[in-house]
Coordinates of C-alpha atoms in Angstrom, one line a residue:
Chain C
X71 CA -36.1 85.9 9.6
X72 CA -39.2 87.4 10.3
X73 CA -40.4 90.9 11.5
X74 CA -40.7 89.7 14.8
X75 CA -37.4 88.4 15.0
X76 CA -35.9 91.6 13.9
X77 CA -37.7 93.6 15.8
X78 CA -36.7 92.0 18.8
X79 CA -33.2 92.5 18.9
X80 CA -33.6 96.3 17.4
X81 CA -35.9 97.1 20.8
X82 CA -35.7 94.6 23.3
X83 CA -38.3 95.2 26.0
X84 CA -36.6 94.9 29.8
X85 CA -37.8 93.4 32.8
X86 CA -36.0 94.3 36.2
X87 CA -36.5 92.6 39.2
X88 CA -35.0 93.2 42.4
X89 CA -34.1 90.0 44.3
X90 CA -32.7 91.6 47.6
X91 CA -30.1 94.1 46.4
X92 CA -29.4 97.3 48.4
X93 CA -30.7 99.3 45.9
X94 CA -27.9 100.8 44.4
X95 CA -27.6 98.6 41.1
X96 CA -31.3 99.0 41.0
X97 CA -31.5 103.2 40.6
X98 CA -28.6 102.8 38.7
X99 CA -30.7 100.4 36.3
X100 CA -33.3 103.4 36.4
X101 CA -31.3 106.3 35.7
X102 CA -30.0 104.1 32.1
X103 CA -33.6 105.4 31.2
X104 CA -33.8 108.7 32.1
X105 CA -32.2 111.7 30.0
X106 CA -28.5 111.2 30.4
X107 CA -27.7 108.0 29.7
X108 CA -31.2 107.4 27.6
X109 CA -31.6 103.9 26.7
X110 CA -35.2 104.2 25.1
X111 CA -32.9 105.5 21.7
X112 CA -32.0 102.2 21.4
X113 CA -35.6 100.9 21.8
X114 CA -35.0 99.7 25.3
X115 CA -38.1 100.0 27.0
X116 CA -38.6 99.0 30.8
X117 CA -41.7 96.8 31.0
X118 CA -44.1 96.0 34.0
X119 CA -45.0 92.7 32.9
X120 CA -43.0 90.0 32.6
X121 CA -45.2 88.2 29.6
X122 CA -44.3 91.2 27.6
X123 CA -40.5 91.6 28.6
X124 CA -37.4 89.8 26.3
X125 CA -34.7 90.7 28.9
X126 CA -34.5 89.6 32.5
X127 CA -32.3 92.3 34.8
X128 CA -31.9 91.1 37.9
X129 CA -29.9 93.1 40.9
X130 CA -29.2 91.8 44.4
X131 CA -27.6 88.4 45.1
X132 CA -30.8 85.4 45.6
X133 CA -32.3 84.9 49.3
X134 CA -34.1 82.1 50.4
X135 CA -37.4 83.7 50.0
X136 CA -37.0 85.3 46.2
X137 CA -35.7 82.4 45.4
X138 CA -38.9 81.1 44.2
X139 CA -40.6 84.4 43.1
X140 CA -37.4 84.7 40.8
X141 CA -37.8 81.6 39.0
X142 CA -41.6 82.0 39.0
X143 CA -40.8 85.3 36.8
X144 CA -38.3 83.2 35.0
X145 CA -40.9 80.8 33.5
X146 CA -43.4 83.2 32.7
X147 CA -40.9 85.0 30.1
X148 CA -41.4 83.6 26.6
X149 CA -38.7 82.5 24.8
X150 CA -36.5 83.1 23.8
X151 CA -35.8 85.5 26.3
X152 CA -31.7 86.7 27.9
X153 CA -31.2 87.1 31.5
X154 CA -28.3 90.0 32.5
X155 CA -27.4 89.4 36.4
X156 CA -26.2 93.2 36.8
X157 CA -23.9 94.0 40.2
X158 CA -21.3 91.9 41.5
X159 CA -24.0 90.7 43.9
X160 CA -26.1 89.1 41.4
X161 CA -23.2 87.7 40.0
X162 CA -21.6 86.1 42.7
X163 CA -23.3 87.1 46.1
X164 CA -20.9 89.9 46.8
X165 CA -20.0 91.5 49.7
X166 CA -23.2 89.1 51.0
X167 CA -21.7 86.1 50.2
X168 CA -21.1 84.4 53.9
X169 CA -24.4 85.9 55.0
X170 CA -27.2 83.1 56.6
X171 CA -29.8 83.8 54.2
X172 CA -27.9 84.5 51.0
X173 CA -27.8 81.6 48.8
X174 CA -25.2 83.3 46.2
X175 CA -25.3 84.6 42.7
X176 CA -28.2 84.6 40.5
X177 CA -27.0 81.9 38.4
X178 CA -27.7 79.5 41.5
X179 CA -31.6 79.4 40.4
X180 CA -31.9 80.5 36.9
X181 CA -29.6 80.1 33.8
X182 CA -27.4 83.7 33.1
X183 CA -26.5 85.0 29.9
X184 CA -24.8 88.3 31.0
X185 CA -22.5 89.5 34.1
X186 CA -22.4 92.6 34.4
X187 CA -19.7 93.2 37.5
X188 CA -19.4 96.5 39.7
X189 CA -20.9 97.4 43.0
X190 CA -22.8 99.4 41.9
X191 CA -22.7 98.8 37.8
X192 CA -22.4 101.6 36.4
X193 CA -24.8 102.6 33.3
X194 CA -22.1 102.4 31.3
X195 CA -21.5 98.8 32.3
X196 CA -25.1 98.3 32.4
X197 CA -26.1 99.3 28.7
X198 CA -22.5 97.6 27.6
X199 CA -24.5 94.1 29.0
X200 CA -27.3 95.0 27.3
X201 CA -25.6 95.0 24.2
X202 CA -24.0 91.9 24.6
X203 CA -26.7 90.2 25.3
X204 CA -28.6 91.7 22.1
X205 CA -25.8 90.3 20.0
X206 CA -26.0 86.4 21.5
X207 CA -29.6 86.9 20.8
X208 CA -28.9 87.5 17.6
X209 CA -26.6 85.0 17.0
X210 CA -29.0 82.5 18.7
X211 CA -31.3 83.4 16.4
X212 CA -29.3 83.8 13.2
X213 CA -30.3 87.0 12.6
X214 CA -27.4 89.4 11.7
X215 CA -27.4 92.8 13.5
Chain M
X144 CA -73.0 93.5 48.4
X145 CA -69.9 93.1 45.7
X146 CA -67.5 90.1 46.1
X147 CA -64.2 90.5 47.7
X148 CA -60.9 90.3 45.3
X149 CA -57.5 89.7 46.8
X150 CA -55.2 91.3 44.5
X151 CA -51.0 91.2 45.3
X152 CA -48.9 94.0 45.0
X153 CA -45.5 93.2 44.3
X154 CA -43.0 92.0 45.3
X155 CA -42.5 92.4 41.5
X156 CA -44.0 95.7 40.2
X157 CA -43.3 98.5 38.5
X158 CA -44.2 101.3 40.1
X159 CA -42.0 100.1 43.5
X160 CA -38.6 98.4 42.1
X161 CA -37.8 96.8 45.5
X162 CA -39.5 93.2 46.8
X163 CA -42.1 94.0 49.3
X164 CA -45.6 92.3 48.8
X165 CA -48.6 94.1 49.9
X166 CA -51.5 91.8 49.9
X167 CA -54.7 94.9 48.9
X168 CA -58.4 93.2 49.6
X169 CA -60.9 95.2 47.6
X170 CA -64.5 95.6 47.2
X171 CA -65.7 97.7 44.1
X172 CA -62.4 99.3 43.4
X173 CA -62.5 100.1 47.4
X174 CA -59.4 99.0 49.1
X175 CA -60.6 97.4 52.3
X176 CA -57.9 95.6 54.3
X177 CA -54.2 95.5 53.6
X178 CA -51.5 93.1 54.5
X179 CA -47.9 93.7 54.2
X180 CA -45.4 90.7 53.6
X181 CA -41.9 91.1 54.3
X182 CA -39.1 89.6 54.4
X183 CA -37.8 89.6 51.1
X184 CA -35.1 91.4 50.9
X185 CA -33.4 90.2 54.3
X186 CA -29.6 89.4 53.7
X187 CA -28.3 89.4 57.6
X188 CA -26.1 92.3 57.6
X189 CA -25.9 92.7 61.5
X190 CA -25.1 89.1 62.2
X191 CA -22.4 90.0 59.4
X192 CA -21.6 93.0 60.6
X193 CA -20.3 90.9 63.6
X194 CA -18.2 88.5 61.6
X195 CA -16.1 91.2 59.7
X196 CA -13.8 93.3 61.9
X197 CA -14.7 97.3 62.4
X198 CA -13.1 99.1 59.4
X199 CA -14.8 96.4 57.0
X200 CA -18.5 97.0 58.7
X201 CA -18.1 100.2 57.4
X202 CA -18.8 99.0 54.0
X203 CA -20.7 96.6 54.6
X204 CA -23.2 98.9 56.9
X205 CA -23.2 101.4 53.6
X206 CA -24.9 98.5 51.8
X207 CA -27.7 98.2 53.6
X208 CA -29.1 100.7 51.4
X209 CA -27.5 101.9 48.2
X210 CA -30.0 105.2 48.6
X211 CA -29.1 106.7 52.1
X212 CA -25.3 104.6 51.9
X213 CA -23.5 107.4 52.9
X214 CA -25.4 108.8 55.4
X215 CA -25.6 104.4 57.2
X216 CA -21.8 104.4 56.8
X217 CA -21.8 107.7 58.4
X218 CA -23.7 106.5 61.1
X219 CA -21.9 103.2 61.9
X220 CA -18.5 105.3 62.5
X221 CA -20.1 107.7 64.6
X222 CA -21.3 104.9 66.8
X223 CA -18.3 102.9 66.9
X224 CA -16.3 106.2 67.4
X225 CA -18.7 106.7 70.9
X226 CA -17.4 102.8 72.0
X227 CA -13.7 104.6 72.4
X228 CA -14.9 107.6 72.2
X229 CA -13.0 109.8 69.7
X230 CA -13.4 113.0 68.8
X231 CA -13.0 113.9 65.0
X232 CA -11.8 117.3 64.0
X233 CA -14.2 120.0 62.9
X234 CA -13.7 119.5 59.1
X235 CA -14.0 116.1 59.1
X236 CA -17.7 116.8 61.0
X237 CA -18.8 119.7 58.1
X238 CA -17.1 116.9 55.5
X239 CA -19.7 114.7 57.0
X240 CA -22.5 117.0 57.1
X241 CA -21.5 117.9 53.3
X242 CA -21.9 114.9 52.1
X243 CA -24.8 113.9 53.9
X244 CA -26.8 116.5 52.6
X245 CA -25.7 116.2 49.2
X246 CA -26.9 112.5 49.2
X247 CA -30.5 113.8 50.7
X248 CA -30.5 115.6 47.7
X249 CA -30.3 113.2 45.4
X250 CA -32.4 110.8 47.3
X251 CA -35.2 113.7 47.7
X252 CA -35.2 114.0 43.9
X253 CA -35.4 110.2 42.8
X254 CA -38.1 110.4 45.1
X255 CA -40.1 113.2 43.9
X256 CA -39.1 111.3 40.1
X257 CA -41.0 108.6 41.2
X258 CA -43.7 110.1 42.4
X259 CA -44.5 111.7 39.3
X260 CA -43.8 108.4 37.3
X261 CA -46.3 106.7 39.9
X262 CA -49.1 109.0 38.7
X263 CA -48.2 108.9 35.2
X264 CA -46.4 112.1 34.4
X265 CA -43.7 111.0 32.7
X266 CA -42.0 113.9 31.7
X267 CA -41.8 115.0 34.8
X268 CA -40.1 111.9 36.3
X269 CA -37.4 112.3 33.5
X270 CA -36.6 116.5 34.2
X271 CA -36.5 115.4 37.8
X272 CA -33.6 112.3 37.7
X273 CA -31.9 114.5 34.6
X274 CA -31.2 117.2 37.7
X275 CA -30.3 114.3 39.8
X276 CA -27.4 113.6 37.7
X277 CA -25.6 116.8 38.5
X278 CA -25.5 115.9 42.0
X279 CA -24.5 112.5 41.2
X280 CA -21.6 114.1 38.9
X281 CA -20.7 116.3 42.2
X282 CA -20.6 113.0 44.2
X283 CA -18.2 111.2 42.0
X284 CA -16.5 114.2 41.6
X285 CA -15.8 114.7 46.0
X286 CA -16.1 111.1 46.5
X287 CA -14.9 108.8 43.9
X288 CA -18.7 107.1 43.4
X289 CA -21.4 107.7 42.1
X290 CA -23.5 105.5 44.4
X291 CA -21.9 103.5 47.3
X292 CA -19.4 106.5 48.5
X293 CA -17.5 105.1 51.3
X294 CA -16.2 108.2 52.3
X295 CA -16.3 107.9 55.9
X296 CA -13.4 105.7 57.6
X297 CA -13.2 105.7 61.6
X298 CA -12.3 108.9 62.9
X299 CA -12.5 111.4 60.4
X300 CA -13.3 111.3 56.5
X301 CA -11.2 109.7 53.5
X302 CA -10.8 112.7 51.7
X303 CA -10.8 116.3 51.6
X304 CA -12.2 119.1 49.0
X305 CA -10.2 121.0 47.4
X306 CA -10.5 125.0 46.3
X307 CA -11.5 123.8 43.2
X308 CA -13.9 121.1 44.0
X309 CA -15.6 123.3 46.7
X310 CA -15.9 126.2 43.8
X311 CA -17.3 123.6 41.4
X312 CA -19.6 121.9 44.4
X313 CA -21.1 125.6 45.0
X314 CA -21.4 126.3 41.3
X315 CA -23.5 123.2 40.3
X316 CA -25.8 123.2 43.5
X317 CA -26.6 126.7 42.6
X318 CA -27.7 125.6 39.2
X319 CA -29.5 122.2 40.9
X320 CA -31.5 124.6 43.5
X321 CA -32.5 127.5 40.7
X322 CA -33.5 124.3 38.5
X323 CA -35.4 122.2 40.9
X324 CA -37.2 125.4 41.9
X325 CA -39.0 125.8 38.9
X326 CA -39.2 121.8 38.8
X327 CA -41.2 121.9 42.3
X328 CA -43.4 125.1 41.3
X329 CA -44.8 122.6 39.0
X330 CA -45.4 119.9 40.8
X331 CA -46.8 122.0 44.1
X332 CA -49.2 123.8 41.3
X333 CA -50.4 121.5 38.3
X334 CA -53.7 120.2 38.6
X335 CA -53.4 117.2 37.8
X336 CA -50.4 116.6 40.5
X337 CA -53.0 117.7 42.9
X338 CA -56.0 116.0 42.0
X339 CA -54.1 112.6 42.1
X340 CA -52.4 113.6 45.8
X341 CA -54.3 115.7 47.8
X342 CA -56.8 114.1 50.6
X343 CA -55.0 110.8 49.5
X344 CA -54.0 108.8 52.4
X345 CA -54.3 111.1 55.2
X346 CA -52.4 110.6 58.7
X347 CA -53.7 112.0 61.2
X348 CA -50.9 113.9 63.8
X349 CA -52.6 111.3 66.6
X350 CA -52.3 108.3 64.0
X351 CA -48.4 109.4 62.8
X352 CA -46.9 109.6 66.8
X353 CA -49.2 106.4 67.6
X354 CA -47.5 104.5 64.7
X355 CA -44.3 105.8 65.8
X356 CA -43.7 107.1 62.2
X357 CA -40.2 108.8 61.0
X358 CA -39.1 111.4 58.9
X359 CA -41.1 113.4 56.2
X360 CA -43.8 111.2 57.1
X361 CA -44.1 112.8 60.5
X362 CA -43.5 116.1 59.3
X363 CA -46.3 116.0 56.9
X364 CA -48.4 115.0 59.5
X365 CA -47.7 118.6 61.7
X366 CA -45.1 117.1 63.8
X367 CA -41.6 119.0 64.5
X368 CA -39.5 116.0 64.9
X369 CA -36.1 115.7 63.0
X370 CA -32.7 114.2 64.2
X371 CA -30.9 117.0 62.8
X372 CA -32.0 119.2 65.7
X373 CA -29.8 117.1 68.4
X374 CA -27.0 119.1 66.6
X375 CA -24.8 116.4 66.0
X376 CA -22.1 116.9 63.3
X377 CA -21.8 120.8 62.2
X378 CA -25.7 120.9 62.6
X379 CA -25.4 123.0 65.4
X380 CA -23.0 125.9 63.4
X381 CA -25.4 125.8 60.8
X382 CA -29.1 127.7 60.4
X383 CA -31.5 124.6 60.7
X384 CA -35.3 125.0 60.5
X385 CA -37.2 121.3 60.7
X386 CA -40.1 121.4 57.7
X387 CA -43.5 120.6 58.8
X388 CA -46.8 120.9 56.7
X389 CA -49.9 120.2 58.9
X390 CA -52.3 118.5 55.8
X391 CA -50.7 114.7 56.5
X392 CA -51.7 113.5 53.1
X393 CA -49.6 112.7 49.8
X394 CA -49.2 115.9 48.7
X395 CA -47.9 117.1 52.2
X396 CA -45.2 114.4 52.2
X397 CA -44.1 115.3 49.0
X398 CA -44.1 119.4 49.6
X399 CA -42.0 118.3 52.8
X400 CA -39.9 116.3 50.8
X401 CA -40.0 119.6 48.0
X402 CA -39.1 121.7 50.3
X403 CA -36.1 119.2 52.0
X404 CA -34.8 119.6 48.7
X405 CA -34.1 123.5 48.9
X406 CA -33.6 123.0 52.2
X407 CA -30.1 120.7 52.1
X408 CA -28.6 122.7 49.1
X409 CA -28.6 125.9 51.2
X410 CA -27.2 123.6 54.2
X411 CA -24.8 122.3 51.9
X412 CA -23.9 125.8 50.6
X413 CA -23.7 127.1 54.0
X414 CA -21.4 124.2 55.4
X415 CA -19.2 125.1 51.9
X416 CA -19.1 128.4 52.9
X417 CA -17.9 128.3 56.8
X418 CA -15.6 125.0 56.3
X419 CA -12.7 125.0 58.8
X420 CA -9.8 124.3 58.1
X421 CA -7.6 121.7 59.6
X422 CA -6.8 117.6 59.6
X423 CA -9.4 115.5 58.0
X424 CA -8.9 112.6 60.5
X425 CA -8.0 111.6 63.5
X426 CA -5.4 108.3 63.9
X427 CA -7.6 105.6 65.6
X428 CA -5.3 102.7 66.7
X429 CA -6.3 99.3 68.1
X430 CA -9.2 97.7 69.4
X431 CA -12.3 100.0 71.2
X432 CA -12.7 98.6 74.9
X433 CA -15.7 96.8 76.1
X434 CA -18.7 99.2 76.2
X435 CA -22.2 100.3 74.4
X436 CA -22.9 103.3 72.3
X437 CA -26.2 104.5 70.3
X438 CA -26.0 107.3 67.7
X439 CA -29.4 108.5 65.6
X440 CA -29.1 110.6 62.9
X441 CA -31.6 111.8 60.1
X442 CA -31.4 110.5 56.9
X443 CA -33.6 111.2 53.8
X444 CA -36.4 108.9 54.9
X445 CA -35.9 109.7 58.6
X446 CA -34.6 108.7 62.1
X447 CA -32.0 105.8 62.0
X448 CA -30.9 104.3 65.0
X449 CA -27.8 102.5 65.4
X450 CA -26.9 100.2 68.7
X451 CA -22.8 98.8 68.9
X452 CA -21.9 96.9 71.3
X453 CA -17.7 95.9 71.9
X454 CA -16.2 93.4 73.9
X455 CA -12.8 94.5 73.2
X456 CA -11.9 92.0 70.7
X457 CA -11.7 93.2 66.7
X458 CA -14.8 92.6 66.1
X459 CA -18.4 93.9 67.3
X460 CA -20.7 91.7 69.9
X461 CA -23.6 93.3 68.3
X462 CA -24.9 95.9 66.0
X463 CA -28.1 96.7 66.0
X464 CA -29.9 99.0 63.7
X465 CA -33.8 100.4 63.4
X466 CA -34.4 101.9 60.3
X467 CA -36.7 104.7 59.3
X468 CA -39.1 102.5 56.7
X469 CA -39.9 100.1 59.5
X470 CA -41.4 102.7 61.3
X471 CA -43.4 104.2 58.9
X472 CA -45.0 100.5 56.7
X473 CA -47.7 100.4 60.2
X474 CA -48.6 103.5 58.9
X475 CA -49.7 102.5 55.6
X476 CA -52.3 99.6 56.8
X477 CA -54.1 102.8 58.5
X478 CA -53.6 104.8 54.9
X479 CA -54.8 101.6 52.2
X480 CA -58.3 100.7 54.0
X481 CA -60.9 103.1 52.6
X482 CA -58.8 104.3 49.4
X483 CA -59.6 103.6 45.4
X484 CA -57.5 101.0 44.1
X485 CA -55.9 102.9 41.8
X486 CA -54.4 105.4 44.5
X487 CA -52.9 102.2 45.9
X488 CA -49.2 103.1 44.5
X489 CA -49.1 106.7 44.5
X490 CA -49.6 106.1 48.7
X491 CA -47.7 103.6 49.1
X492 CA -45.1 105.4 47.3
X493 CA -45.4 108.3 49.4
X494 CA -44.1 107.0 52.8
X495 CA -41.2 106.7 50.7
X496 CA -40.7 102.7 51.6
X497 CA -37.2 101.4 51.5
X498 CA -37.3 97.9 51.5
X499 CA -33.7 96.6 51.9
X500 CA -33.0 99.3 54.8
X501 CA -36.0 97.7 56.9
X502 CA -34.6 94.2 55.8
X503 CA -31.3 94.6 55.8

């Protein structure tokens, strides 16, 4: 157990993408970073890049056309990396489900860890996935936390 | 002569959470042609819309955008109320206008947060969504939500406010307008705000009505234009004053936007103060007959335009909706071509762009 294996876990470094959400989950994913709810106290730091990022957040159930984008981001996070599918429609499709260009959840194109459910999540819910996902990654990585 | 670059922006980035992908060529750090890619955040809500039957549109129509959702569930009942037509009692209209205005707010100031986190000013980004929480608070507080409120049902509203609630809304807004005040005094003064906005992307009037542009857009530019003065809802029993500034660049839109701000708290404190009383709702009671409706109304990014169409079954033959973001992306392709590089998400942050409203 290494530095860099600690230090993972103590501040994981967030990615979000947006596959085609309505936006709610997504400033709801936002405001876990701004004063009230504060995530950056846990070392949770919202990163542009996906080479530098440990956690995949994804909002918005999969179209046709993200499809591809979203797996391209997938495969250029280094591993070991967790993926949260926040919002009931990343998690299943949603209220979108028996639209014509909805193919479904997220886990239709890339492997989820955590479901966080709620339309929108709350940033409760939200930073409670977070944490769960911290803790597989730890037990992944047999590193206690 | 330097070689051209083709760089893509989006539709993962950081400064604009949604999936839109503009494609910037550049020359020296000189943007020279832009071209916008949509299309990725199209789900098919108005062929779904036509599937569900007309009290479940209403939630569906709400999640078009979860940023303006109140004021697009809004919007769908008073255009499928014109297909019967009902009238709704007057509370149920200031309700309405209440609510609508209290989710400008909060729209206007995770706008103006972004802004400042688009030009780097971090701390700025972080007062600005720590005020937005209060109206969030009041939200969940009236609506039962903190994002999606669904608080409009055919005919009327879903729920009422209370003496206490309504002492409690005027308290906090109060407290939101004194504290965005000083919150906007900065921005409209620092320095640095204005050396990164001002003379950055500039509309012309001529350009913004050519392009058809919407909202705070087309205010900025020095056109009067706002849905709100068709005096639908209680906008007609209330003291409405469209903001225009005349400049048309970033810092304009976001002084319009500033100034919206101020401008929907007193609304809101204003509709709080002369709410009628009386029923919430009207009983609405089988299927609306065969027949069209339109209905525009303003929401935080501008003029939305819904189209129903019945046949007198439960469900709709059409539904039709323009949003405000689709008018205003033309006018970006006239704002990119001749900018730096680096101004590149501060303007095309400033039109405000909602992508899954102009997908849908």
């Amino acid at each position: 157990m290494g530095i860099i294996h600690t230090s993972r876990i103590k501040s994981p470094w967030i990615i979000h993408f947006d596959n085609s959400s309505c936006n709610g989950c997504d400033i709801e994913a936002l405001a876990c970073l701004t004063p009230l709810y504060d995530v950056e106290r846990f070392g949770i730091v919202n990163m542009g890049n996906p080479k530098h990022a440990d956690v995949l957040v994804i909002t918005g159930p999969v179209n046709y056309r993200t499809a591809r984008v979203l797996k391209n981001l997938y495969a250029q996070i280094p591993d070991p990396k967790m993926v949260i599918a926040v919002g009931t429609c990343a998690c299943s499709g949603g209220v979108f489900h028996n639209c014509y260009n909805i193919l479904g959840g997220v886990d239709k194109v890339v492997p989820v860890d955590v479901y966080v459910p709620g339309c929108a999540a709350r940033p409760e819910a939200i930073i409670d996935g977070v944490v769960l996902a911290l803790q597989k990654l730890a037990q992944a990585q047999g590193v206690a936390k | 002569m330097a070689p051209r670059t083709i760089a893509p922006f989006g539709p993962q980035h950081p400064v604009l959470p949604e999936p839109i992908q503009l494609k910037i060529t550049y020359e020296d750090e000189k943007v020279v042609d832009v071209l916008p890619a949509i299309g990725y955040g199209h789900r098919g809500i108005e062929k779904a819309c036509e599937l569900n039957e007309y009290p479940k549109n209403i939630y569906l129509c709400e999640r078009i955008c979860g940023i303006c959702s109140c004021i697009h569930g809004i919007t769908y009942c008073e255009v499928v109320e014109r297909l019967w037509p009902v009238e709704i009692p007057p509370r149920a209209k200031f309700l309405r206008t209440i609510w609508s205005e209290m989710s400008r707010t909060h729209s206007h100031l995770l706008w103006l947060g972004l802004l400042a986190d688009a030009f780097g000013f971090e701390s700025m980004f972080m007062q600005f969504w720590r005020i937005r929480e209060k109206v969030l608070d009041l939200l969940e507080m009236t609506a039962g939500q903190r994002v999606t409120q669904s608080i409009s049902v055919i005919g009327g509203v879903r729920r009422d406010l209370n003496g206490e609630q309504k002492k409690k809304c005027i308290e906090v807004l109060k407290e939101v307008r004194k504290e965005s005040e000083a919150l906007i005094g900065v921005l409209a003064n620092d320095y640095t705000v204005k050396a990164r906005t001002v003379g950055k992307g500039v509309l012309s009037k001529d350009q913004a009505i050519a392009l058809g542009c919407a909202g705070p857009t087309l205010r900025a530019s020095g056109v009067c234009e706002d849905c709100r003065m068709q005096k639908y809802q209680a906008y007609g029993d209330l003291e409405f004053e469209p903001i225009v500034e005349t400049a048309g660049d970033s810092y304009a839109r976001a002084v319009v936007r500033a100034r919206e701000t101020l401008q929907a708290i007193d609304l809101q404190l204003e509709a709080l103060g002369k709410l009628p009383a009386g029923d919430i709702n009207v009983s609405v009671k089988g299927n609306p007959p065969a027949n069209e409706a339109i209905f525009r109304s303003e929401q935080p990014r501008g003029e939305v335009f819904y189209y129903a169409k019945g046949n007198g079954t439960r469900n709709l033959e059409r539904l039709r909706v323009r949003t405000p973001t689709y008018a205003n992306i033309p006018s970006l392709l006239v704002m990119l071509p001749g900018c730096e590089l680096a101004d590149v998400p501060i303007i095309a942050l400033s039109i405000d762009p909602c992508i899954s409203c102009t997908e849908r």
